[in-house]
Amino acid sequence: MTTHDTPPPQRQGPEHWSELLHVRLERIEGLLAPAEQVSESERPAWQRRTRGEQRWAVMAALLVAVWVQWALPERFSIHPHWLLPVLELAMMAALWVAHPHRRIEYRSRPLRALGLLLAGAVSLANGWSAVVLVRDLLHGTEGSNAAALLTTGGGIWLTNVIAFSLWYWEWDRGGPVTRALGTRQHPDFLFPQMQQEGIAPDDWEPQYMDYLYVALTNATAFSPTDTMPLSRWAKLLMSTQSTISLLTLALIISRAVGVLQ
């Protein structure tokens, strides 16, 4: 039998270890920055530049809010009764005249400021009505008629939902125009369609109706449901809305039940 000596293992030199280290570093960089390897067309719609959303939904919601404010009894309004509803209609008309298109695509600081003022006016009018209603309920001077109480309280609650939906819509990733331009990649609200592929069309991105749904579910469940707030301001805003909605509904329902009994 012939025996063969096994050659001793070769020692790895510094060049081998240096090359191996570079390969592993490149793999780590690829894992940490995968977005750089994805082309613009492969990104989801909410992360790239797209067409602006149509304005009909937000305009319809604003008209509902103005109508509710106008229909409320005068004691629940800032005097004169017509002031804020007329001011809100004037701002809506100014936004339409400055950008008379179906889609919200024109980037302008004055228009952005006017849109925020409009949301502020709706919130101010409804906040005043809610404060007056809660004060009268606590003092026992409101709520002798259960039907009238539920109608007034329901209108204030509905306008509160619309007001907060406007703030969510105006502030998430800088507002509708900035979202269409795709300049901010980190969302303030995480919708289910952003988390999983295949559950929505490739061109899906949040629009006003999505934010209205967030405001509605937050006002009824008193907490986030399927859409999660990510930024601190979004969490603070949703917490504020939940608190206002809970307080308003609790007082209205308890008073209405007491009157019916």
XYZ file of C-alpha atoms in Angstrom:
261
model
C 0.000 0.000 0.000
C 1.316 3.370 -0.999
C 0.653 6.237 1.321
C 0.439 9.838 0.127
C 1.227 12.671 2.413
C -1.585 15.241 2.724
C -0.277 18.698 1.809
C -0.464 21.153 4.670
C -3.246 23.772 4.437
C -2.180 27.060 2.912
C -2.266 30.057 5.173
C -4.539 32.887 4.064
C -2.651 36.109 3.552
C -3.706 39.672 4.384
C -4.901 40.286 0.828
C -7.419 37.448 1.081
C -8.918 38.753 4.323
C -9.013 42.309 2.963
C -10.899 41.173 -0.129
C -13.335 39.131 1.982
C -13.963 42.157 4.218
C -14.739 44.381 1.215
C -17.218 41.828 -0.127
C -19.068 41.656 3.169
C -19.154 45.442 3.536
C -20.689 45.763 0.084
C -23.380 43.238 1.044
C -24.180 45.181 4.235
C -24.420 48.475 2.337
C -26.814 46.849 -0.112
C -29.066 45.709 2.736
C -29.013 49.077 4.496
C -29.811 51.102 1.368
C -32.089 49.000 -0.842
C -34.026 52.042 -2.078
C -31.047 53.193 -4.141
C -31.260 50.001 -6.230
C -34.979 50.506 -7.021
C -35.833 52.506 -10.116
C -38.398 55.307 -10.031
C -40.985 53.227 -11.924
C -40.704 50.375 -9.406
C -41.515 52.557 -6.405
C -45.125 52.602 -5.117
C -47.232 55.544 -6.275
C -47.186 57.234 -2.868
C -43.367 57.453 -3.034
C -42.993 58.888 -6.531
C -44.231 61.897 -8.477
C -47.829 61.458 -9.626
C -50.783 63.548 -10.727
C -52.542 65.606 -8.072
C -55.775 64.301 -6.616
C -59.146 65.649 -7.685
C -60.641 68.331 -5.471
C -64.318 67.354 -5.590
C -64.247 65.244 -2.403
C -62.688 67.882 -0.168
C -64.917 70.603 -1.640
C -68.011 68.508 -0.949
C -66.927 67.916 2.654
C -66.311 71.632 3.139
C -69.764 72.490 1.792
C -71.311 70.021 4.246
C -69.397 71.626 7.125
C -70.508 75.129 6.077
C -74.124 74.004 5.742
C -74.103 72.420 9.221
C -72.617 75.573 10.751
C -75.262 77.689 9.035
C -78.071 75.395 10.187
C -77.051 75.408 13.866
C -79.014 77.680 16.225
C -77.476 81.141 16.525
C -76.495 80.668 20.170
C -73.940 78.047 19.056
C -72.244 80.370 16.562
C -69.715 83.186 16.737
C -71.674 86.394 16.194
C -72.728 87.473 13.718
C -74.109 84.061 12.798
C -73.242 84.374 9.112
C -69.643 85.561 9.577
C -67.605 82.343 9.538
C -69.772 80.454 7.008
C -69.512 83.362 4.562
C -65.773 83.683 5.224
C -65.273 79.973 4.554
C -67.242 80.177 1.298
C -65.160 83.189 0.253
C -61.910 81.314 0.890
C -63.190 78.304 -1.051
C -64.065 80.584 -3.966
C -60.626 82.236 -3.794
C -58.899 78.847 -3.943
C -60.993 77.883 -6.949
C -60.346 81.164 -8.793
C -56.597 81.013 -8.118
C -56.374 77.425 -9.371
C -59.480 76.582 -11.456
C -58.628 72.964 -12.184
C -60.109 69.657 -11.140
C -56.800 68.399 -9.746
C -54.760 69.972 -6.949
C -51.344 70.277 -8.594
C -50.271 73.922 -8.342
C -47.603 74.577 -5.721
C -47.966 78.008 -4.134
C -47.267 79.291 -0.638
C -50.212 81.749 -0.647
C -52.612 78.982 -1.710
C -51.116 76.657 0.888
C -51.599 79.312 3.579
C -55.166 79.975 2.414
C -55.986 76.273 2.601
C -54.667 76.087 6.157
C -56.669 79.192 7.093
C -59.790 77.552 5.704
C -59.203 74.440 7.818
C -58.578 76.721 10.806
C -61.830 78.611 10.239
C -63.838 75.378 10.120
C -62.134 74.188 13.311
C -62.671 77.526 15.075
C -66.375 77.658 14.253
C -66.973 74.077 15.292
C -64.817 74.371 18.402
C -66.846 77.352 19.543
C -70.095 75.429 18.993
C -68.775 72.418 20.906
C -67.673 74.539 23.856
C -71.058 76.267 24.072
C -72.872 72.933 23.850
C -70.761 71.296 26.568
C -71.117 74.355 28.824
C -74.900 74.386 28.483
C -75.116 70.642 29.093
C -73.047 70.901 32.252
C -75.151 73.827 33.500
C -78.413 72.069 32.624
C -79.607 74.852 30.310
C -79.543 72.695 27.160
C -81.203 69.420 26.312
C -84.891 69.783 27.240
C -85.757 68.418 23.785
C -83.991 65.126 23.066
C -84.519 65.280 19.284
C -83.149 68.817 19.015
C -80.210 67.917 21.257
C -79.267 64.880 19.176
C -79.600 66.873 15.938
C -77.407 69.710 17.212
C -74.876 67.394 18.809
C -74.747 65.187 15.729
C -74.074 68.188 13.507
C -71.245 69.400 15.732
C -69.779 65.885 15.905
C -69.936 65.502 12.104
C -68.254 68.859 11.542
C -65.574 67.859 14.036
C -64.836 64.778 11.905
C -64.559 66.928 8.774
C -62.329 69.479 10.514
C -59.823 66.880 11.678
C -59.872 65.130 8.317
C -58.804 68.447 6.779
C -55.842 68.689 9.159
C -54.780 65.119 8.460
C -55.072 65.745 4.729
C -53.248 69.083 4.866
C -50.305 67.928 7.009
C -49.507 64.350 5.974
C -46.175 64.551 4.099
C -46.636 68.278 3.543
C -50.108 68.323 2.036
C -51.724 67.162 -1.230
C -49.387 69.005 -3.611
C -46.205 67.859 -1.875
C -47.525 64.291 -1.784
C -48.131 64.414 -5.533
C -44.583 65.671 -6.107
C -43.186 62.852 -3.963
C -40.627 65.074 -2.250
C -41.135 63.579 1.238
C -40.625 59.847 1.594
C -41.500 59.383 5.269
C -45.282 59.315 5.834
C -47.059 60.678 8.897
C -49.850 58.111 8.487
C -49.247 54.479 7.560
C -52.165 53.123 5.531
C -52.614 49.363 5.033
C -51.997 49.747 1.272
C -48.501 51.023 2.062
C -47.569 47.988 4.116
C -48.372 45.066 1.835
C -48.137 44.581 -1.902
C -51.004 43.100 -3.863
C -53.902 44.461 -1.787
C -54.315 47.654 -3.837
C -53.626 48.842 -7.405
C -50.080 49.895 -8.253
C -51.176 53.519 -8.654
C -52.789 53.714 -5.185
C -51.941 56.677 -2.958
C -53.886 58.309 -0.114
C -56.463 60.935 -1.023
C -58.934 63.020 0.959
C -61.505 60.248 1.341
C -58.864 58.101 3.052
C -58.184 60.847 5.609
C -61.921 61.375 6.117
C -62.212 57.674 6.914
C -59.329 57.944 9.395
C -61.056 60.856 11.134
C -64.400 59.016 11.210
C -63.021 55.792 12.674
C -60.925 57.707 15.195
C -64.034 59.637 16.313
C -66.084 56.462 16.767
C -63.467 54.019 18.107
C -61.582 56.724 20.080
C -58.311 55.216 18.815
C -56.569 54.381 15.517
C -58.028 51.418 13.657
C -56.291 50.275 10.458
C -54.225 53.414 9.825
C -51.425 54.151 12.259
C -50.056 57.624 13.112
C -46.266 57.698 12.843
C -45.181 61.269 13.546
C -45.637 62.962 16.914
C -47.973 65.638 15.563
C -50.213 62.957 14.023
C -50.419 61.115 17.349
C -51.172 64.357 19.199
C -53.858 65.356 16.704
C -55.565 61.973 16.806
C -55.451 61.969 20.602
C -57.068 65.410 20.672
C -59.828 64.339 18.311
C -60.535 61.170 20.322
C -60.812 63.156 23.546
C -63.158 65.759 22.052
C -65.331 63.110 20.427
C -65.559 61.005 23.589
C -66.476 63.993 25.772
C -69.068 65.321 23.335
C -70.785 61.989 22.701
C -70.820 61.032 26.384
C -72.501 64.276 27.443
C -75.000 64.309 24.584
C -76.074 60.685 24.964
C -76.340 60.845 28.746
C -78.420 64.031 28.577
C -80.670 62.652 25.836
C -81.276 59.446 27.788
C -82.111 61.494 30.873
C -84.637 63.577 28.933
C -86.287 60.495 27.379
C -86.678 58.872 30.787
